[in-house]
Amino acid sequence: MDRKKVLHWIKANYRILTAVFSVVFIISTYMIMRFAVTHDRTAWSHLMYIPIITAGSLLGPWGGIVMGIMAGIVAGPLMPISNDPWVPQFWGDWVFRMLMMIFAGLISGGFGVLYQRSRNQIDDLSIKNMDSGLLNISALEKMALEKGKIYTLASVIIANYDSICEVSGYHVYYAYLKDVEKRLKSRYPDLAMIQASHHHLWILKPSSDFLVEIQVFLDIFHQASQMDEQHLFVDYSMGFFLRKHVQETKIANYFIQPDMAAKEARNKNLTHMIYSDFDTNRQFEYELLADFQTSLYDGSIYLVYQPKIDFKTKKPSGLEALIRWDHPTKKLIRPDQFIGAVEKTNMIHEMTQQVFRWSLAFQKKLNEKGVFLPISINVSTRNLYDEAFFSKMMAILKEYDIKPKYVELELTETVLMDNPEMSKKALELFANEGFRIAIDDFGKGYSSLAYLAQFPINIIKIDRIFTRQILINPTTQHIVKATIDLAKQLGYEVLIEGIEDKETSDLLERLGCQSAQGYYYMRPKKEDEILTYLLQYK
Ligand code: C2E
Ligand code: MG
Ligand code: MG
């Protein structure tokens, strides 16, 4: 048996061991007093205090009292002891001795309890987070994992914990976490939930069915956010990983993979990811592309619209169509997450045509209500390089019987820089028909307005990276001002993207921008909401 096991066994059985030790000690003392021939046998009775104090300290006051009584009796009525052998003791002597012994047992028991209590408190503080009461990383390190056993590991990042605390208070946030823990433990009593930092949790459970456990964890986090009437919006991402416990290592290191998976899920705007799933992004893109074709026609891919605001009239002067994908299992996926992948395939042509159809159908709806505003769609590089692009778009336009001046095509400057000849030819075809052409995200690339002058362009959309810094950075202000002035001299309209507050809006109006787009005016919305909004301005 190794040393650790022996210590563990002693710890587990210390009460019974203490009792046995004390009784054996008392009996041995009796033997010494009774049979050892010494000058004064009563002197030996003081040995009795050793088992009494030991029992009191380790078993508590009652242990001390019981041992005190036992020792008192053994050294009292059972002990015909005196300087003259076999002469019974005077009863008052042994009763007094017994009372002293009981008192010693009681006092040591009391101190034993106090000591144990403060030890428990210190132990508790060292393994728990003081604010939430949830286990901390030291508790995790103290856990005895079973060698060879497979564990389900989960890492949970709560991205909006700041705003939960600001809006609802810390107590609500911690109540949510405690509730999650309670639900998890009532479902899986052998599970441990660790709070690694304010917004970061780890869960560890001996694995039985990995996929079921993932589902249960997800369900519980969701259910707990529905507590009371006060539905909490908790923006969490989880990463999962299965791992065998092989040797004594830092258990916290086991969470590297689930942490990575959780971060990846967060980046991809998903509720969860399994570590093995994402050794490369390819897996994710592959899955997306497999679903893309169906989603394009079953309603899970659709358009939202964001108004462009004219600074002079303070009214909407157009709309931008932006694509959305409500993926059945991967939550809402942002365009930047899938357009790149789609652009690598021929599906990008079908996507742009479908976007065009939807925007024209919406335009028709608006026209029927008496609203006439250009709607812009985003066009990919690969679309423009497709020889048949123009004719396909024209065919669609004819189907809907909409005038080209109500269509704006947004292209990024990189499209025009990569293949200027081909882009120029394609854009001229559209411009001659009366389409409006916009340069999207201007300033993000390295083209100059002088270079762009060779293309038939109506409007320059200044990228939102400038908007973000303009209030604090005077250099940005100068660049934007110069860009606006030059663009206007070249005959372009200037729109600024990404306005999120009034100060920026006012400043850009002063700098000479003609229109703007941004969350400050309106976030991209679905058709119905946009229609209601536009009808106010009719
Ligand atoms: P974009 O064309 O520059 O579109 C503007 C993006 O900025 C949109 O993001 C919009 O939601 C966001 N935005 C608008 N106002 C604000 C604001 O005040 N603050 C911030 N932070 N963002 C704001 P979204 O919809 O995620 O689209 C991202 C990009 O994906 C678009 O950038 C566009 O390049 C591309 N995209 C979107 N829909 C389509 C499409 O149908 N076809 C193609 N080829 N690309 C698309
Ligand atoms: Mg755009
Ligand atoms: Mg843009």
PDB file of N, CA and C and ligand atoms in Angstrom, residues 303-304 306 320-324 334-336 339 343 348 351-352 355 378-380 383 410 412 440-441 461 463-464 497-500 517-520 522 524, ligand 1:
ATOM      1  N   LEU A 303     -33.297  38.671 -47.046  1.00  0.00           N
ATOM      2  CA  LEU A 303     -32.673  39.997 -47.022  1.00  0.00           C
ATOM      3  C   LEU A 303     -33.223  40.854 -45.892  1.00  0.00           C
ATOM      4  N   VAL A 304     -32.353  41.714 -45.378  1.00  0.00           N
ATOM      5  CA  VAL A 304     -32.816  42.794 -44.506  1.00  0.00           C
ATOM      6  C   VAL A 304     -32.390  44.091 -45.200  1.00  0.00           C
ATOM      7  N   GLN A 306     -31.305  48.330 -44.844  1.00  0.00           N
ATOM      8  CA  GLN A 306     -30.914  49.445 -43.980  1.00  0.00           C
ATOM      9  C   GLN A 306     -31.084  50.735 -44.783  1.00  0.00           C
ATOM     10  N   GLU A 320     -30.189  49.762 -48.504  1.00  0.00           N
ATOM     11  CA  GLU A 320     -29.207  48.753 -48.898  1.00  0.00           C
ATOM     12  C   GLU A 320     -29.738  47.387 -48.484  1.00  0.00           C
ATOM     13  N   ALA A 321     -29.701  46.453 -49.417  1.00  0.00           N
ATOM     14  CA  ALA A 321     -30.130  45.080 -49.122  1.00  0.00           C
ATOM     15  C   ALA A 321     -28.934  44.318 -48.569  1.00  0.00           C
ATOM     16  N   LEU A 322     -29.135  43.676 -47.417  1.00  0.00           N
ATOM     17  CA  LEU A 322     -28.051  42.909 -46.790  1.00  0.00           C
ATOM     18  C   LEU A 322     -28.550  41.490 -46.521  1.00  0.00           C
ATOM     19  N   ILE A 323     -27.725  40.545 -46.848  1.00  0.00           N
ATOM     20  CA  ILE A 323     -28.174  39.159 -46.765  1.00  0.00           C
ATOM     21  C   ILE A 323     -28.064  38.628 -45.337  1.00  0.00           C
ATOM     22  N   ARG A 324     -28.986  37.725 -44.971  1.00  0.00           N
ATOM     23  CA  ARG A 324     -28.956  37.080 -43.656  1.00  0.00           C
ATOM     24  C   ARG A 324     -29.209  35.584 -43.832  1.00  0.00           C
ATOM     25  N   ARG A 334     -23.469  35.538 -39.895  1.00  0.00           N
ATOM     26  CA  ARG A 334     -23.273  36.846 -40.527  1.00  0.00           C
ATOM     27  C   ARG A 334     -22.713  36.677 -41.932  1.00  0.00           C
ATOM     28  N   PRO A 335     -23.012  37.652 -42.806  1.00  0.00           N
ATOM     29  CA  PRO A 335     -22.525  37.527 -44.184  1.00  0.00           C
ATOM     30  C   PRO A 335     -21.009  37.343 -44.272  1.00  0.00           C
ATOM     31  N   ASP A 336     -20.255  38.038 -43.418  1.00  0.00           N
ATOM     32  CA  ASP A 336     -18.782  37.895 -43.547  1.00  0.00           C
ATOM     33  C   ASP A 336     -18.337  36.466 -43.262  1.00  0.00           C
ATOM     34  N   ILE A 339     -19.971  34.555 -46.954  1.00  0.00           N
ATOM     35  CA  ILE A 339     -19.813  35.064 -48.323  1.00  0.00           C
ATOM     36  C   ILE A 339     -18.446  34.689 -48.888  1.00  0.00           C
ATOM     37  N   GLU A 343     -18.104  32.732 -52.233  1.00  0.00           N
ATOM     38  CA  GLU A 343     -17.404  33.383 -53.352  1.00  0.00           C
ATOM     39  C   GLU A 343     -16.387  32.460 -54.021  1.00  0.00           C
ATOM     40  N   ILE A 348     -21.926  31.698 -55.947  1.00  0.00           N
ATOM     41  CA  ILE A 348     -21.991  33.148 -55.750  1.00  0.00           C
ATOM     42  C   ILE A 348     -22.868  33.799 -56.830  1.00  0.00           C
ATOM     43  N   MET A 351     -26.408  33.226 -55.890  1.00  0.00           N
ATOM     44  CA  MET A 351     -26.741  34.032 -54.712  1.00  0.00           C
ATOM     45  C   MET A 351     -27.047  35.478 -55.118  1.00  0.00           C
ATOM     46  N   THR A 352     -26.167  36.079 -55.912  1.00  0.00           N
ATOM     47  CA  THR A 352     -26.383  37.482 -56.292  1.00  0.00           C
ATOM     48  C   THR A 352     -27.687  37.627 -57.092  1.00  0.00           C
ATOM     49  N   VAL A 355     -30.520  37.456 -54.654  1.00  0.00           N
ATOM     50  CA  VAL A 355     -30.589  38.714 -53.904  1.00  0.00           C
ATOM     51  C   VAL A 355     -31.253  39.789 -54.774  1.00  0.00           C
ATOM     52  N   ASN A 378     -25.211  44.324 -52.961  1.00  0.00           N
ATOM     53  CA  ASN A 378     -23.756  44.158 -52.982  1.00  0.00           C
ATOM     54  C   ASN A 378     -23.376  43.135 -54.043  1.00  0.00           C
ATOM     55  N   VAL A 379     -22.404  43.501 -54.842  1.00  0.00           N
ATOM     56  CA  VAL A 379     -21.987  42.630 -55.943  1.00  0.00           C
ATOM     57  C   VAL A 379     -20.571  42.132 -55.660  1.00  0.00           C
ATOM     58  N   SER A 380     -20.366  40.840 -55.871  1.00  0.00           N
ATOM     59  CA  SER A 380     -19.048  40.258 -55.607  1.00  0.00           C
ATOM     60  C   SER A 380     -18.122  40.400 -56.801  1.00  0.00           C
ATOM     61  N   ASN A 383     -18.791  38.035 -59.578  1.00  0.00           N
ATOM     62  CA  ASN A 383     -19.955  38.328 -60.402  1.00  0.00           C
ATOM     63  C   ASN A 383     -19.562  39.175 -61.604  1.00  0.00           C
ATOM     64  N   GLU A 410     -23.386  47.890 -55.485  1.00  0.00           N
ATOM     65  CA  GLU A 410     -22.254  48.268 -54.621  1.00  0.00           C
ATOM     66  C   GLU A 410     -21.084  47.333 -54.888  1.00  0.00           C
ATOM     67  N   THR A 412     -16.706  46.825 -54.224  1.00  0.00           N
ATOM     68  CA  THR A 412     -15.583  47.357 -53.444  1.00  0.00           C
ATOM     69  C   THR A 412     -14.484  47.777 -54.413  1.00  0.00           C
ATOM     70  N   ASP A 440     -18.203  50.732 -52.520  1.00  0.00           N
ATOM     71  CA  ASP A 440     -18.450  50.373 -51.122  1.00  0.00           C
ATOM     72  C   ASP A 440     -17.133  50.365 -50.344  1.00  0.00           C
ATOM     73  N   ASP A 441     -17.204  50.603 -49.074  1.00  0.00           N
ATOM     74  CA  ASP A 441     -16.043  50.498 -48.164  1.00  0.00           C
ATOM     75  C   ASP A 441     -14.853  51.305 -48.670  1.00  0.00           C
ATOM     76  N   LYS A 461     -19.024  55.388 -51.017  1.00  0.00           N
ATOM     77  CA  LYS A 461     -19.423  55.104 -49.623  1.00  0.00           C
ATOM     78  C   LYS A 461     -18.148  54.988 -48.780  1.00  0.00           C
ATOM     79  N   ASP A 463     -15.806  54.099 -45.899  1.00  0.00           N
ATOM     80  CA  ASP A 463     -15.859  52.959 -44.980  1.00  0.00           C
ATOM     81  C   ASP A 463     -15.992  53.379 -43.524  1.00  0.00           C
ATOM     82  N   ARG A 464     -16.603  52.479 -42.735  1.00  0.00           N
ATOM     83  CA  ARG A 464     -16.871  52.850 -41.347  1.00  0.00           C
ATOM     84  C   ARG A 464     -15.628  52.845 -40.457  1.00  0.00           C
ATOM     85  N   GLU A 497     -20.503  55.574 -43.977  1.00  0.00           N
ATOM     86  CA  GLU A 497     -21.052  54.349 -43.389  1.00  0.00           C
ATOM     87  C   GLU A 497     -20.805  54.298 -41.882  1.00  0.00           C
ATOM     88  N   GLY A 498     -21.659  53.568 -41.197  1.00  0.00           N
ATOM     89  CA  GLY A 498     -21.392  53.189 -39.801  1.00  0.00           C
ATOM     90  C   GLY A 498     -21.541  54.292 -38.773  1.00  0.00           C
ATOM     91  N   ILE A 499     -22.509  55.197 -38.991  1.00  0.00           N
ATOM     92  CA  ILE A 499     -22.744  56.247 -37.984  1.00  0.00           C
ATOM     93  C   ILE A 499     -23.518  55.644 -36.811  1.00  0.00           C
ATOM     94  N   GLU A 500     -22.953  55.790 -35.620  1.00  0.00           N
ATOM     95  CA  GLU A 500     -23.593  55.174 -34.461  1.00  0.00           C
ATOM     96  C   GLU A 500     -24.068  56.188 -33.422  1.00  0.00           C
ATOM     97  N   GLN A 517     -25.354  56.231 -43.423  1.00  0.00           N
ATOM     98  CA  GLN A 517     -25.983  54.965 -43.105  1.00  0.00           C
ATOM     99  C   GLN A 517     -25.414  54.555 -41.749  1.00  0.00           C
ATOM    100  N   GLY A 518     -26.220  53.955 -40.910  1.00  0.00           N
ATOM    101  CA  GLY A 518     -25.656  53.523 -39.632  1.00  0.00           C
ATOM    102  C   GLY A 518     -26.712  53.177 -38.617  1.00  0.00           C
ATOM    103  N   TYR A 519     -26.247  52.518 -37.562  1.00  0.00           N
ATOM    104  CA  TYR A 519     -27.160  52.070 -36.503  1.00  0.00           C
ATOM    105  C   TYR A 519     -27.846  53.254 -35.832  1.00  0.00           C
ATOM    106  N   TYR A 520     -27.195  54.436 -35.883  1.00  0.00           N
ATOM    107  CA  TYR A 520     -27.793  55.602 -35.240  1.00  0.00           C
ATOM    108  C   TYR A 520     -29.166  55.902 -35.850  1.00  0.00           C
ATOM    109  N   MET A 522     -30.864  53.664 -38.150  1.00  0.00           N
ATOM    110  CA  MET A 522     -31.633  52.423 -38.115  1.00  0.00           C
ATOM    111  C   MET A 522     -30.716  51.246 -38.410  1.00  0.00           C
ATOM    112  N   PRO A 524     -30.247  47.343 -39.840  1.00  0.00           N
ATOM    113  CA  PRO A 524     -30.914  46.624 -40.923  1.00  0.00           C
ATOM    114  C   PRO A 524     -32.144  45.885 -40.388  1.00  0.00           C
TER     115      PRO A 524
HETATM  116  P1  C2E B   1     -21.312  46.442 -46.438  1.00  0.00           P
HETATM  117  O1  C2E B   1     -21.862  46.315 -47.800  1.00  0.00           O
HETATM  118  O2  C2E B   1     -20.313  47.484 -46.180  1.00  0.00           O
HETATM  119  O3  C2E B   1     -22.575  46.605 -45.479  1.00  0.00           O
HETATM  120  C1  C2E B   1     -22.578  47.382 -44.357  1.00  0.00           C
HETATM  121  C2  C2E B   1     -22.363  46.547 -43.160  1.00  0.00           C
HETATM  122  O4  C2E B   1     -22.214  47.391 -42.043  1.00  0.00           O
HETATM  123  C3  C2E B   1     -23.553  45.657 -42.826  1.00  0.00           C
HETATM  124  O5  C2E B   1     -23.064  44.481 -42.192  1.00  0.00           O
HETATM  125  C4  C2E B   1     -24.308  46.501 -41.838  1.00  0.00           C
HETATM  126  O6  C2E B   1     -25.148  45.742 -40.979  1.00  0.00           O
HETATM  127  C5  C2E B   1     -23.178  47.105 -41.083  1.00  0.00           C
HETATM  128  N1  C2E B   1     -23.535  48.360 -40.448  1.00  0.00           N
HETATM  129  C6  C2E B   1     -24.433  49.289 -40.834  1.00  0.00           C
HETATM  130  N2  C2E B   1     -24.461  50.327 -39.995  1.00  0.00           N
HETATM  131  C7  C2E B   1     -23.543  50.071 -39.047  1.00  0.00           C
HETATM  132  C8  C2E B   1     -23.097  50.777 -37.875  1.00  0.00           C
HETATM  133  O7  C2E B   1     -23.567  51.855 -37.538  1.00  0.00           O
HETATM  134  N3  C2E B   1     -22.131  50.193 -37.129  1.00  0.00           N
HETATM  135  C9  C2E B   1     -21.602  48.998 -37.456  1.00  0.00           C
HETATM  136  N4  C2E B   1     -20.653  48.475 -36.670  1.00  0.00           N
HETATM  137  N5  C2E B   1     -21.997  48.290 -38.552  1.00  0.00           N
HETATM  138  C10 C2E B   1     -22.956  48.837 -39.333  1.00  0.00           C
HETATM  139  P2  C2E B   1     -23.514  43.074 -42.658  1.00  0.00           P
HETATM  140  O8  C2E B   1     -24.942  43.050 -43.018  1.00  0.00           O
HETATM  141  O9  C2E B   1     -23.006  42.132 -41.619  1.00  0.00           O
HETATM  142  O10 C2E B   1     -22.729  42.836 -43.981  1.00  0.00           O
HETATM  143  C11 C2E B   1     -21.347  42.741 -44.011  1.00  0.00           C
HETATM  144  C12 C2E B   1     -20.836  42.744 -45.417  1.00  0.00           C
HETATM  145  O11 C2E B   1     -21.226  41.537 -46.070  1.00  0.00           O
HETATM  146  C13 C2E B   1     -21.383  43.856 -46.248  1.00  0.00           C
HETATM  147  O12 C2E B   1     -20.666  45.029 -45.980  1.00  0.00           O
HETATM  148  C14 C2E B   1     -21.165  43.311 -47.627  1.00  0.00           C
HETATM  149  O13 C2E B   1     -19.838  43.505 -48.043  1.00  0.00           O
HETATM  150  C15 C2E B   1     -21.387  41.840 -47.440  1.00  0.00           C
HETATM  151  N6  C2E B   1     -22.766  41.516 -47.887  1.00  0.00           N
HETATM  152  C16 C2E B   1     -23.922  41.658 -47.250  1.00  0.00           C
HETATM  153  N7  C2E B   1     -24.954  41.243 -48.010  1.00  0.00           N
HETATM  154  C17 C2E B   1     -24.421  40.841 -49.189  1.00  0.00           C
HETATM  155  C18 C2E B   1     -24.943  40.319 -50.408  1.00  0.00           C
HETATM  156  O14 C2E B   1     -26.156  40.166 -50.600  1.00  0.00           O
HETATM  157  N8  C2E B   1     -24.053  39.998 -51.400  1.00  0.00           N
HETATM  158  C19 C2E B   1     -22.720  40.178 -51.241  1.00  0.00           C
HETATM  159  N9  C2E B   1     -21.911  39.858 -52.267  1.00  0.00           N
HETATM  160  N10 C2E B   1     -22.181  40.687 -50.115  1.00  0.00           N
HETATM  161  C20 C2E B   1     -23.019  41.018 -49.104  1.00  0.00           C
END
